[in-house]
Amino acid sequence: QVQLVESGGGLVQAGGSLSLSCAASGRTFSNPVMGWFRQAPGKEREFVARITRMVGNTYYADSVKGRFTISRDNAKNTVYLQMNSLKPEDTAVYYCAANSRLGMSRQWRDWDYWGQGTQVTVSS
């Protein structure tokens, strides 16, 4: 059992920055991969970034590469998403997720645990 709680969403101007946090509790050792997804109104849930718990290898969607940075602090059981150079198209509900399988999947249905989501709105 793993519980995830996101925080840090809000309203920012285009070109600005925002940092999201995801606090994990429970059997965190059983989930070797953590990630972020986002979902805009009327659209499918979209992969954003992922990181492996042990080594810290990262992978990003092309749409955010070079602008977003995922990181983790294992001592705090926390995953972060630093978002820079934000665009209006980044507006969405952002979800923290955990995967029990070591590997890379960009499909949201393959992930096992989810946070409640936090709203990010970028104004133009």
The first five atom37 places (N, CA, C, CB, O) and aatype in JSON, in Angstrom:
{
  "aatype": [5, 19, 5, 10, 19, 6, 15, 7, 7, 7, 10, 19, 5, 0, 7, 7, 15, 10, 15, 10, 15, 4, 0, 0, 15, 7, 1, 16, 13, 15, 2, 14, 19, 12, 7, 17, 13, 1, 5, 0, 14, 7, 11, 6, 1, 6, 13, 19, 0, 1, 9, 16, 1, 12, 19, 7, 2, 16, 18, 18, 0, 3, 15, 19, 11, 7, 1, 13, 16, 9, 15, 1, 3, 2, 0, 11, 2, 16, 19, 18, 10, 5, 12, 2, 15, 10, 11, 14, 6, 3, 16, 0, 19, 18, 18, 4, 0, 0, 2, 15, 1, 10, 7, 12, 15, 1, 5, 17, 1, 3, 17, 3, 18, 17, 7, 5, 7, 16, 5, 19, 16, 19, 15, 15],
  "atom_mask": [
    [1, 1, 1, 1, 1],
    [1, 1, 1, 1, 1],
    [1, 1, 1, 1, 1],
    [1, 1, 1, 1, 1],
    [1, 1, 1, 1, 1],
    [1, 1, 1, 1, 1],
    [1, 1, 1, 1, 1],
    [1, 1, 1, 0, 1],
    [1, 1, 1, 0, 1],
    [1, 1, 1, 0, 1],
    [1, 1, 1, 1, 1],
    [1, 1, 1, 1, 1],
    [1, 1, 1, 1, 1],
    [1, 1, 1, 1, 1],
    [1, 1, 1, 0, 1],
    [1, 1, 1, 0, 1],
    [1, 1, 1, 1, 1],
    [1, 1, 1, 1, 1],
    [1, 1, 1, 1, 1],
    [1, 1, 1, 1, 1],
    [1, 1, 1, 1, 1],
    [1, 1, 1, 1, 1],
    [1, 1, 1, 1, 1],
    [1, 1, 1, 1, 1],
    [1, 1, 1, 1, 1],
    [1, 1, 1, 0, 1],
    [1, 1, 1, 1, 1],
    [1, 1, 1, 1, 1],
    [1, 1, 1, 1, 1],
    [1, 1, 1, 1, 1],
    [1, 1, 1, 1, 1],
    [1, 1, 1, 1, 1],
    [1, 1, 1, 1, 1],
    [1, 1, 1, 1, 1],
    [1, 1, 1, 0, 1],
    [1, 1, 1, 1, 1],
    [1, 1, 1, 1, 1],
    [1, 1, 1, 1, 1],
    [1, 1, 1, 1, 1],
    [1, 1, 1, 1, 1],
    [1, 1, 1, 1, 1],
    [1, 1, 1, 0, 1],
    [1, 1, 1, 1, 1],
    [1, 1, 1, 1, 1],
    [1, 1, 1, 1, 1],
    [1, 1, 1, 1, 1],
    [1, 1, 1, 1, 1],
    [1, 1, 1, 1, 1],
    [1, 1, 1, 1, 1],
    [1, 1, 1, 1, 1],
    [1, 1, 1, 1, 1],
    [1, 1, 1, 1, 1],
    [1, 1, 1, 1, 1],
    [1, 1, 1, 1, 1],
    [1, 1, 1, 1, 1],
    [1, 1, 1, 0, 1],
    [1, 1, 1, 1, 1],
    [1, 1, 1, 1, 1],
    [1, 1, 1, 1, 1],
    [1, 1, 1, 1, 1],
    [1, 1, 1, 1, 1],
    [1, 1, 1, 1, 1],
    [1, 1, 1, 1, 1],
    [1, 1, 1, 1, 1],
    [1, 1, 1, 1, 1],
    [1, 1, 1, 0, 1],
    [1, 1, 1, 1, 1],
    [1, 1, 1, 1, 1],
    [1, 1, 1, 1, 1],
    [1, 1, 1, 1, 1],
    [1, 1, 1, 1, 1],
    [1, 1, 1, 1, 1],
    [1, 1, 1, 1, 1],
    [1, 1, 1, 1, 1],
    [1, 1, 1, 1, 1],
    [1, 1, 1, 1, 1],
    [1, 1, 1, 1, 1],
    [1, 1, 1, 1, 1],
    [1, 1, 1, 1, 1],
    [1, 1, 1, 1, 1],
    [1, 1, 1, 1, 1],
    [1, 1, 1, 1, 1],
    [1, 1, 1, 1, 1],
    [1, 1, 1, 1, 1],
    [1, 1, 1, 1, 1],
    [1, 1, 1, 1, 1],
    [1, 1, 1, 1, 1],
    [1, 1, 1, 1, 1],
    [1, 1, 1, 1, 1],
    [1, 1, 1, 1, 1],
    [1, 1, 1, 1, 1],
    [1, 1, 1, 1, 1],
    [1, 1, 1, 1, 1],
    [1, 1, 1, 1, 1],
    [1, 1, 1, 1, 1],
    [1, 1, 1, 1, 1],
    [1, 1, 1, 1, 1],
    [1, 1, 1, 1, 1],
    [1, 1, 1, 1, 1],
    [1, 1, 1, 1, 1],
    [1, 1, 1, 1, 1],
    [1, 1, 1, 1, 1],
    [1, 1, 1, 0, 1],
    [1, 1, 1, 1, 1],
    [1, 1, 1, 1, 1],
    [1, 1, 1, 1, 1],
    [1, 1, 1, 1, 1],
    [1, 1, 1, 1, 1],
    [1, 1, 1, 1, 1],
    [1, 1, 1, 1, 1],
    [1, 1, 1, 1, 1],
    [1, 1, 1, 1, 1],
    [1, 1, 1, 1, 1],
    [1, 1, 1, 1, 1],
    [1, 1, 1, 0, 1],
    [1, 1, 1, 1, 1],
    [1, 1, 1, 0, 1],
    [1, 1, 1, 1, 1],
    [1, 1, 1, 1, 1],
    [1, 1, 1, 1, 1],
    [1, 1, 1, 1, 1],
    [1, 1, 1, 1, 1],
    [1, 1, 1, 1, 1],
    [1, 1, 1, 1, 1]
  ],
  "atom_positions": [
    [[0.84, -1.18, 0.0], [0.0, 0.0, 0.0], [0.88, 1.24, 0.0], [-0.95, 0.0, 1.22], [1.81, 1.36, 0.8]],
    [[0.58, 2.17, -0.9], [1.31, 3.42, -1.02], [0.3, 4.55, -1.12], [2.27, 3.41, -2.25], [-0.69, 4.46, -1.85]],
    [[0.54, 5.62, -0.39], [-0.27, 6.82, -0.45], [0.58, 7.97, -0.97], [-0.87, 7.15, 0.93], [1.73, 8.14, -0.57]],
    [[0.01, 8.76, -1.88], [0.71, 9.88, -2.49], [-0.12, 11.15, -2.33], [0.98, 9.59, -3.98], [-1.33, 11.14, -2.55]],
    [[0.53, 12.24, -1.94], [-0.14, 13.52, -1.75], [0.67, 14.6, -2.45], [-0.32, 13.84, -0.24], [1.83, 14.84, -2.1]],
    [[0.06, 15.26, -3.45], [0.72, 16.34, -4.16], [0.45, 17.68, -3.49], [0.26, 16.38, -5.62], [-0.54, 17.86, -2.78]],
    [[1.36, 18.63, -3.73], [1.17, 19.99, -3.28], [1.99, 20.92, -4.17], [1.57, 20.15, -1.79], [2.89, 20.47, -4.87]],
    [[1.68, 22.21, -4.13], [2.46, 23.2, -4.83], [1.84, 23.79, -6.07], [0.0, 0.0, 0.0], [2.42, 24.68, -6.69]],
    [[0.66, 23.32, -6.46], [0.01, 23.88, -7.63], [-0.44, 25.3, -7.39], [0.0, 0.0, 0.0], [-0.49, 25.77, -6.25]],
    [[-0.77, 25.99, -8.48], [-1.22, 27.36, -8.38], [-1.32, 28.03, -9.72], [0.0, 0.0, 0.0], [-1.32, 27.37, -10.76]],
    [[-1.41, 29.35, -9.7], [-1.55, 30.18, -10.89], [-0.27, 30.96, -11.12], [-2.75, 31.15, -10.75], [0.23, 31.63, -10.22]],
    [[0.28, 30.87, -12.34], [1.49, 31.59, -12.69], [1.34, 32.21, -14.07], [2.72, 30.66, -12.65], [0.51, 31.77, -14.88]],
    [[2.16, 33.22, -14.34], [2.2, 33.84, -15.66], [3.05, 33.0, -16.6], [2.76, 35.27, -15.57], [3.96, 32.29, -16.18]],
    [[2.74, 33.09, -17.89], [3.57, 32.43, -18.9], [5.02, 32.87, -18.75], [3.05, 32.73, -20.32], [5.3, 34.06, -18.57]],
    [[5.93, 31.91, -18.84], [7.34, 32.18, -18.64], [7.8, 32.04, -17.21], [0.0, 0.0, 0.0], [9.0, 32.07, -16.94]],
    [[6.87, 31.88, -16.29], [7.2, 31.74, -14.89], [7.53, 30.31, -14.5], [0.0, 0.0, 0.0], [7.62, 29.43, -15.35]],
    [[7.7, 30.11, -13.2], [8.11, 28.82, -12.66], [7.2, 28.39, -11.53], [9.54, 28.87, -12.18], [6.56, 29.22, -10.87]],
    [[7.14, 27.09, -11.31], [6.36, 26.51, -10.23], [7.0, 25.19, -9.84], [4.86, 26.32, -10.65], [7.52, 24.47, -10.7]],
    [[6.97, 24.87, -8.56], [7.54, 23.62, -8.07], [6.48, 22.79, -7.38], [8.71, 23.91, -7.11], [5.78, 23.29, -6.49]],
    [[6.34, 21.54, -7.78], [5.39, 20.61, -7.2], [6.11, 19.6, -6.32], [4.58, 19.9, -8.29], [7.26, 19.24, -6.59]],
    [[5.44, 19.14, -5.27], [5.98, 18.12, -4.39], [4.99, 16.97, -4.28], [6.28, 18.7, -3.01], [3.78, 17.16, -4.38]],
    [[5.52, 15.77, -4.08], [4.71, 14.57, -3.88], [5.27, 13.81, -2.69], [4.69, 13.68, -5.16], [6.38, 13.27, -2.76]],
    [[4.52, 13.77, -1.61], [4.93, 13.05, -0.41], [4.35, 11.64, -0.44], [4.48, 13.8, 0.86], [3.14, 11.47, -0.57]],
    [[5.22, 10.65, -0.31], [4.81, 9.25, -0.36], [4.9, 8.62, 1.01], [5.68, 8.47, -1.36], [5.8, 8.93, 1.79]],
    [[3.96, 7.74, 1.31], [3.97, 6.99, 2.55], [3.52, 5.56, 2.29], [3.08, 7.67, 3.62], [2.95, 5.27, 1.23]],
    [[3.76, 4.68, 3.24], [3.43, 3.28, 3.07], [4.65, 2.49, 2.61], [0.0, 0.0, 0.0], [5.78, 2.79, 2.99]],
    [[4.4, 1.47, 1.8], [5.47, 0.59, 1.32], [6.15, 1.2, 0.11], [4.92, -0.8, 0.98], [6.02, 0.7, -1.01]],
    [[6.88, 2.28, 0.34], [7.53, 3.0, -0.76], [8.64, 2.2, -1.41], [8.07, 4.31, -0.26], [8.94, 2.4, -2.59]],
    [[9.27, 1.29, -0.66], [10.36, 0.5, -1.22], [9.89, -0.45, -2.31], [11.04, -0.28, -0.13], [10.69, -0.87, -3.14]],
    [[8.62, -0.78, -2.32], [8.08, -1.71, -3.31], [7.77, -1.04, -4.64], [6.84, -2.37, -2.77], [7.32, -1.7, -5.58]],
    [[7.98, 0.26, -4.75], [7.7, 1.02, -5.96], [8.98, 1.68, -6.46], [6.6, 2.09, -5.72], [9.33, 2.77, -6.0]],
    [[9.69, 1.03, -7.38], [10.99, 1.53, -7.82], [10.94, 2.71, -8.77], [11.74, 0.44, -8.46], [11.97, 3.32, -9.05]],
    [[9.76, 3.06, -9.28], [9.64, 4.15, -10.24], [8.56, 5.13, -9.78], [9.32, 3.61, -11.65], [7.47, 4.72, -9.39]],
    [[8.88, 6.41, -9.81], [7.94, 7.47, -9.51], [7.83, 8.39, -10.72], [8.37, 8.26, -8.25], [8.77, 8.52, -11.5]],
    [[6.67, 9.02, -10.86], [6.49, 9.88, -12.02], [5.4, 10.91, -11.84], [0.0, 0.0, 0.0], [4.69, 10.95, -10.84]],
    [[5.29, 11.76, -12.86], [4.26, 12.78, -12.93], [3.49, 12.66, -14.24], [4.88, 14.18, -12.79], [4.08, 12.47, -15.3]],
    [[2.18, 12.78, -14.14], [1.29, 12.87, -15.29], [0.48, 14.15, -15.17], [0.36, 11.63, -15.39], [0.45, 14.78, -14.11]],
    [[-0.18, 14.53, -16.26], [-1.07, 15.68, -16.21], [-2.28, 15.42, -17.09], [-0.33, 16.97, -16.65], [-2.23, 14.62, -18.02]],
    [[-3.37, 16.11, -16.77], [-4.61, 15.94, -17.51], [-5.32, 17.29, -17.64], [-5.51, 14.91, -16.83], [-5.7, 17.9, -16.64]],
    [[-5.48, 17.73, -18.87], [-6.24, 18.94, -19.16], [-7.7, 18.57, -19.38], [-5.66, 19.67, -20.41], [-8.0, 17.41, -19.69]],
    [[-8.63, 19.52, -19.2], [-10.05, 19.22, -19.38], [-10.34, 18.63, -20.76], [-10.88, 20.48, -19.18], [-9.91, 19.17, -21.78]],
    [[-11.07, 17.52, -20.78], [-11.46, 16.88, -22.02], [-10.38, 16.09, -22.71], [0.0, 0.0, 0.0], [-10.6, 15.61, -23.82]],
    [[-9.22, 15.93, -22.09], [-8.11, 15.22, -22.7], [-7.68, 14.02, -21.86], [-6.93, 16.16, -22.91], [-8.0, 13.93, -20.68]],
    [[-6.94, 13.11, -22.5], [-6.41, 11.95, -21.81], [-5.29, 12.33, -20.86], [-5.92, 10.92, -22.82], [-4.61, 13.34, -21.05]],
    [[-5.11, 11.51, -19.84], [-4.0, 11.72, -18.93], [-2.68, 11.49, -19.66], [-4.12, 10.78, -17.7], [-2.52, 10.48, -20.35]],
    [[-1.75, 12.43, -19.52], [-0.54, 12.49, -20.32], [0.7, 12.34, -19.45], [-0.48, 13.79, -21.09], [0.81, 12.95, -18.39]],
    [[1.63, 11.52, -19.9], [2.9, 11.34, -19.21], [3.72, 12.62, -19.27], [3.68, 10.19, -19.82], [3.77, 13.3, -20.29]],
    [[4.37, 12.95, -18.14], [5.22, 14.13, -18.06], [6.68, 13.75, -17.8], [4.72, 15.06, -16.96], [7.56, 14.15, -18.56]],
    [[6.93, 12.99, -16.73], [8.3, 12.66, -16.36], [8.3, 11.49, -15.39], [9.01, 13.88, -15.73], [7.29, 11.22, -14.74]],
    [[9.42, 10.79, -15.3], [9.57, 9.71, -14.34], [11.0, 9.65, -13.84], [9.17, 8.37, -14.97], [11.92, 10.18, -14.47]],
    [[11.18, 9.0, -12.69], [12.49, 8.86, -12.08], [12.55, 7.54, -11.34], [12.8, 10.05, -11.13], [11.56, 7.13, -10.73]],
    [[13.69, 6.85, -11.4], [13.86, 5.62, -10.64], [14.3, 5.96, -9.22], [14.89, 4.69, -11.33], [15.1, 6.87, -9.01]],
    [[13.77, 5.22, -8.26], [14.0, 5.53, -6.86], [15.46, 5.33, -6.46], [13.11, 4.68, -5.98], [16.03, 6.16, -5.76]],
    [[16.07, 4.23, -6.92], [17.39, 3.87, -6.44], [18.5, 4.68, -7.12], [17.62, 2.41, -6.66], [19.34, 5.26, -6.43]],
    [[18.52, 4.71, -8.44], [19.6, 5.33, -9.18], [19.32, 6.8, -9.5], [19.85, 4.56, -10.46], [20.25, 7.6, -9.56]],
    [[18.06, 7.15, -9.7], [17.71, 8.5, -10.05], [17.73, 8.79, -11.54], [0.0, 0.0, 0.0], [17.81, 9.96, -11.93]],
    [[17.66, 7.76, -12.37], [17.56, 7.97, -13.81], [16.24, 8.64, -14.15], [17.7, 6.64, -14.57], [15.2, 8.28, -13.6]],
    [[16.29, 9.61, -15.06], [15.11, 10.39, -15.41], [14.76, 10.24, -16.88], [15.33, 11.86, -15.08], [15.6, 9.9, -17.71]],
    [[13.49, 10.49, -17.18], [12.99, 10.47, -18.54], [11.85, 11.47, -18.63], [12.53, 9.04, -18.96], [11.04, 11.58, -17.71]],
    [[11.78, 12.21, -19.76], [10.81, 13.27, -19.9], [10.04, 13.16, -21.2], [11.5, 14.61, -19.83], [10.56, 12.66, -22.21]],
    [[8.8, 13.61, -21.18], [8.06, 13.8, -22.41], [8.72, 14.9, -23.23], [6.57, 14.13, -22.11], [9.26, 15.85, -22.67]],
    [[8.66, 14.77, -24.54], [9.28, 15.77, -25.41], [8.72, 17.17, -25.16], [9.08, 15.39, -26.87], [9.44, 18.16, -25.31]],
    [[7.46, 17.26, -24.79], [6.82, 18.55, -24.62], [7.36, 19.35, -23.44], [5.35, 18.36, -24.45], [7.19, 20.57, -23.39]],
    [[8.03, 18.68, -22.49], [8.53, 19.37, -21.31], [10.05, 19.29, -21.19], [7.9, 18.81, -20.07], [10.62, 19.92, -20.3]],
    [[10.7, 18.54, -22.05], [12.14, 18.35, -21.98], [12.86, 19.69, -22.08], [12.62, 17.4, -23.08], [12.57, 20.5, -22.96]],
    [[13.8, 19.92, -21.18], [14.54, 21.17, -21.14], [13.89, 22.24, -20.31], [0.0, 0.0, 0.0], [14.52, 23.26, -20.01]],
    [[12.63, 22.05, -19.91], [11.92, 23.03, -19.1], [11.58, 22.49, -17.7], [10.64, 23.46, -19.8], [11.61, 23.24, -16.72]],
    [[11.27, 21.2, -17.61], [10.88, 20.59, -16.35], [12.01, 19.7, -15.84], [9.58, 19.76, -16.51], [12.77, 19.14, -16.63]],
    [[12.12, 19.59, -14.52], [13.1, 18.72, -13.89], [12.43, 17.91, -12.79], [14.28, 19.54, -13.34], [11.83, 18.47, -11.88]],
    [[12.55, 16.58, -12.87], [12.04, 15.71, -11.82], [13.21, 15.31, -10.93], [11.33, 14.46, -12.41], [14.31, 15.06, -11.42]],
    [[12.98, 15.25, -9.63], [14.01, 14.86, -8.68], [13.36, 14.15, -7.5], [14.83, 16.09, -8.2], [12.13, 14.15, -7.36]],
    [[14.19, 13.54, -6.66], [13.63, 12.86, -5.49], [14.58, 12.96, -4.31], [13.35, 11.39, -5.81], [15.79, 13.08, -4.48]],
    [[14.0, 12.93, -3.12], [14.73, 12.89, -1.87], [14.24, 11.64, -1.15], [14.51, 14.2, -1.01], [13.19, 11.66, -0.51]],
    [[15.0, 10.56, -1.25], [14.57, 9.29, -0.69], [14.45, 9.33, 0.83], [15.53, 8.19, -1.1], [13.6, 8.65, 1.41]],
    [[15.29, 10.12, 1.49], [15.22, 10.24, 2.94], [13.89, 10.83, 3.39], [16.36, 11.09, 3.46], [13.41, 10.51, 4.48]],
    [[13.29, 11.68, 2.56], [12.01, 12.3, 2.86], [10.84, 11.62, 2.16], [12.05, 13.75, 2.49], [9.69, 12.02, 2.34]],
    [[11.13, 10.6, 1.35], [10.09, 9.93, 0.56], [9.28, 10.94, -0.25], [9.16, 9.12, 1.47], [8.05, 10.9, -0.28]],
    [[9.99, 11.84, -0.91], [9.35, 12.93, -1.63], [9.92, 13.03, -3.04], [9.54, 14.25, -0.89], [11.12, 12.91, -3.25]],
    [[9.03, 13.26, -4.0], [9.4, 13.49, -5.4], [8.98, 14.9, -5.77], [8.74, 12.43, -6.34], [7.93, 15.38, -5.32]],
    [[9.78, 15.56, -6.58], [9.55, 16.94, -6.95], [9.45, 17.09, -8.46], [10.65, 17.84, -6.4], [10.0, 16.28, -9.22]],
    [[8.75, 18.12, -8.89], [8.73, 18.5, -10.29], [8.92, 20.01, -10.36], [7.39, 18.06, -10.98], [8.02, 20.78, -10.02]],
    [[10.1, 20.43, -10.8], [10.39, 21.84, -10.99], [10.02, 22.21, -12.42], [11.89, 22.16, -10.71], [10.54, 21.63, -13.37]],
    [[9.13, 23.17, -12.58], [8.62, 23.57, -13.88], [9.04, 25.0, -14.17], [7.08, 23.43, -13.93], [8.67, 25.93, -13.45]],
    [[9.82, 25.18, -15.23], [10.3, 26.49, -15.64], [9.77, 26.81, -17.03], [11.83, 26.55, -15.62], [9.31, 25.93, -17.76]],
    [[9.85, 28.08, -17.4], [9.42, 28.54, -18.73], [8.03, 28.02, -19.06], [10.41, 28.09, -19.8], [7.8, 27.49, -20.15]],
    [[7.12, 28.17, -18.14], [5.78, 27.61, -18.3], [5.02, 28.27, -19.43], [5.0, 27.74, -17.01], [5.15, 29.47, -19.67]],
    [[4.21, 27.47, -20.11], [3.39, 27.9, -21.22], [1.92, 27.68, -20.89], [3.78, 27.16, -22.51], [1.61, 26.83, -20.05]],
    [[1.01, 28.43, -21.52], [-0.42, 28.2, -21.27], [-0.84, 26.75, -21.52], [-1.24, 29.11, -22.14], [-1.73, 26.25, -20.83]],
    [[-0.22, 26.07, -22.48], [-0.56, 24.68, -22.76], [-0.12, 23.71, -21.66], [0.04, 24.27, -24.06], [-0.47, 22.53, -21.71]],
    [[0.65, 24.19, -20.68], [1.0, 23.37, -19.53], [-0.13, 23.32, -18.5], [2.26, 23.89, -18.88], [-0.05, 22.56, -17.53]],
    [[-1.16, 24.12, -18.68], [-2.28, 24.15, -17.76], [-2.96, 22.78, -17.69], [-3.3, 25.23, -18.17], [-3.37, 22.24, -18.72]],
    [[-3.06, 22.22, -16.48], [-3.63, 20.9, -16.29], [-3.66, 20.58, -14.81], [-2.83, 19.82, -17.07], [-3.09, 21.31, -13.99]],
    [[-4.34, 19.49, -14.47], [-4.19, 18.89, -13.15], [-3.0, 17.95, -13.21], [-5.5, 18.14, -12.71], [-2.94, 17.08, -14.08]],
    [[-2.07, 18.12, -12.3], [-0.85, 17.31, -12.28], [-0.97, 16.25, -11.2], [0.4, 18.19, -12.03], [-1.32, 16.54, -10.06]],
    [[-0.67, 15.0, -11.58], [-0.79, 13.85, -10.69], [0.56, 13.2, -10.46], [-1.77, 12.84, -11.26], [1.33, 12.98, -11.4]],
    [[0.85, 12.9, -9.22], [1.99, 12.07, -8.86], [1.58, 10.61, -8.96], [2.5, 12.41, -7.44], [0.45, 10.26, -8.63]],
    [[2.49, 9.75, -9.42], [2.18, 8.34, -9.59], [3.37, 7.48, -9.19], [1.78, 8.05, -11.02], [4.52, 7.93, -9.22]],
    [[3.09, 6.23, -8.83], [4.11, 5.25, -8.47], [3.85, 3.96, -9.22], [4.13, 5.0, -6.95], [2.7, 3.56, -9.43]],
    [[4.93, 3.31, -9.63], [4.85, 2.06, -10.39], [5.59, 0.97, -9.64], [5.44, 2.24, -11.81], [6.72, 1.16, -9.21]],
    [[4.95, -0.18, -9.47], [5.55, -1.31, -8.77], [6.54, -2.08, -9.61], [4.48, -2.23, -8.29], [7.27, -2.93, -9.09]],
    [[6.59, -1.81, -10.9], [7.48, -2.51, -11.82], [8.63, -1.61, -12.24], [6.72, -3.01, -13.05], [8.42, -0.45, -12.59]],
    [[9.84, -2.15, -12.2], [11.0, -1.42, -12.68], [10.99, -1.43, -14.2], [12.31, -2.03, -12.13], [10.96, -2.5, -14.82]],
    [[11.0, -0.26, -14.78], [10.94, -0.13, -16.22], [10.35, 1.22, -16.57], [0.0, 0.0, 0.0], [10.13, 2.05, -15.69]],
    [[10.09, 1.42, -17.83], [9.55, 2.7, -18.3], [8.25, 2.46, -19.05], [10.57, 3.43, -19.19], [8.21, 1.74, -20.05]],
    [[7.18, 3.08, -18.55], [5.91, 3.08, -19.24], [5.36, 4.49, -19.28], [4.91, 2.13, -18.56], [5.36, 5.19, -18.27]],
    [[4.9, 4.92, -20.45], [4.27, 6.22, -20.61], [2.75, 6.13, -20.6], [4.73, 6.86, -21.89], [2.06, 7.13, -20.79]],
    [[2.22, 4.92, -20.37], [0.78, 4.69, -20.34], [0.28, 4.75, -18.91], [0.43, 3.35, -20.98], [0.74, 4.0, -18.05]],
    [[-0.67, 5.65, -18.65], [-1.13, 5.84, -17.27], [-1.78, 4.61, -16.68], [-2.09, 6.99, -17.22], [-1.76, 4.42, -15.46]],
    [[-2.36, 3.76, -17.52], [-3.01, 2.55, -17.01], [-2.02, 1.54, -16.44], [-3.81, 1.89, -18.12], [-2.43, 0.64, -15.71]],
    [[-0.74, 1.67, -16.75], [0.28, 0.76, -16.26], [0.79, 1.14, -14.87], [1.43, 0.7, -17.22], [1.56, 0.39, -14.28]],
    [[0.38, 2.28, -14.36], [0.86, 2.76, -13.06], [-0.11, 2.37, -11.95], [1.06, 4.28, -13.09], [-1.32, 2.32, -12.16]],
    [[0.43, 2.1, -10.76], [-0.32, 1.43, -9.71], [-0.94, 2.35, -8.66], [0.56, 0.47, -9.03], [-2.01, 2.05, -8.13]],
    [[-0.29, 3.46, -8.36], [-0.75, 4.35, -7.29], [-0.77, 5.78, -7.78], [0.14, 4.22, -6.05], [0.06, 6.2, -8.58]],
    [[-1.76, 6.53, -7.28], [-1.97, 7.91, -7.73], [-2.29, 8.84, -6.57], [-3.09, 7.96, -8.74], [-2.95, 8.46, -5.61]],
    [[-1.8, 10.08, -6.69], [-2.21, 11.13, -5.79], [-3.52, 11.73, -6.23], [0.0, 0.0, 0.0], [-4.1, 11.32, -7.23]],
    [[-3.99, 12.71, -5.47], [-5.29, 13.32, -5.75], [-5.24, 14.39, -6.83], [-5.84, 13.93, -4.5], [-6.28, 14.79, -7.35]],
    [[-4.06, 14.84, -7.19], [-3.89, 15.86, -8.21], [-3.81, 17.26, -7.64], [0.0, 0.0, 0.0], [-4.39, 17.55, -6.59]],
    [[-3.08, 18.12, -8.33], [-2.98, 19.52, -7.97], [-3.07, 20.37, -9.23], [-1.67, 19.81, -7.19], [-2.43, 20.06, -10.23]],
    [[-3.85, 21.44, -9.18], [-4.12, 22.25, -10.36], [-2.97, 23.21, -10.63], [-5.41, 23.03, -10.18], [-2.49, 23.9, -9.74]],
    [[-2.53, 23.24, -11.89], [-1.55, 24.2, -12.37], [-2.19, 24.99, -13.5], [-0.23, 23.51, -12.84], [-2.64, 24.42, -14.49]],
    [[-2.24, 26.31, -13.34], [-2.82, 27.18, -14.35], [-1.79, 28.21, -14.78], [-4.1, 27.86, -13.82], [-1.23, 28.92, -13.94]],
    [[-1.55, 28.3, -16.09], [-0.58, 29.24, -16.64], [-1.34, 30.25, -17.49], [0.52, 28.5, -17.49], [-1.98, 29.88, -18.47]],
    [[-1.28, 31.5, -17.11], [-1.99, 32.56, -17.82], [-1.09, 33.18, -18.89], [-2.48, 33.63, -16.84], [0.13, 33.18, -18.76]],
    [[-1.72, 33.7, -19.94], [-0.99, 34.33, -21.03], [-1.11, 35.84, -20.98], [-1.49, 33.81, -22.36], [-0.56, 36.53, -21.83]]
  ]
}
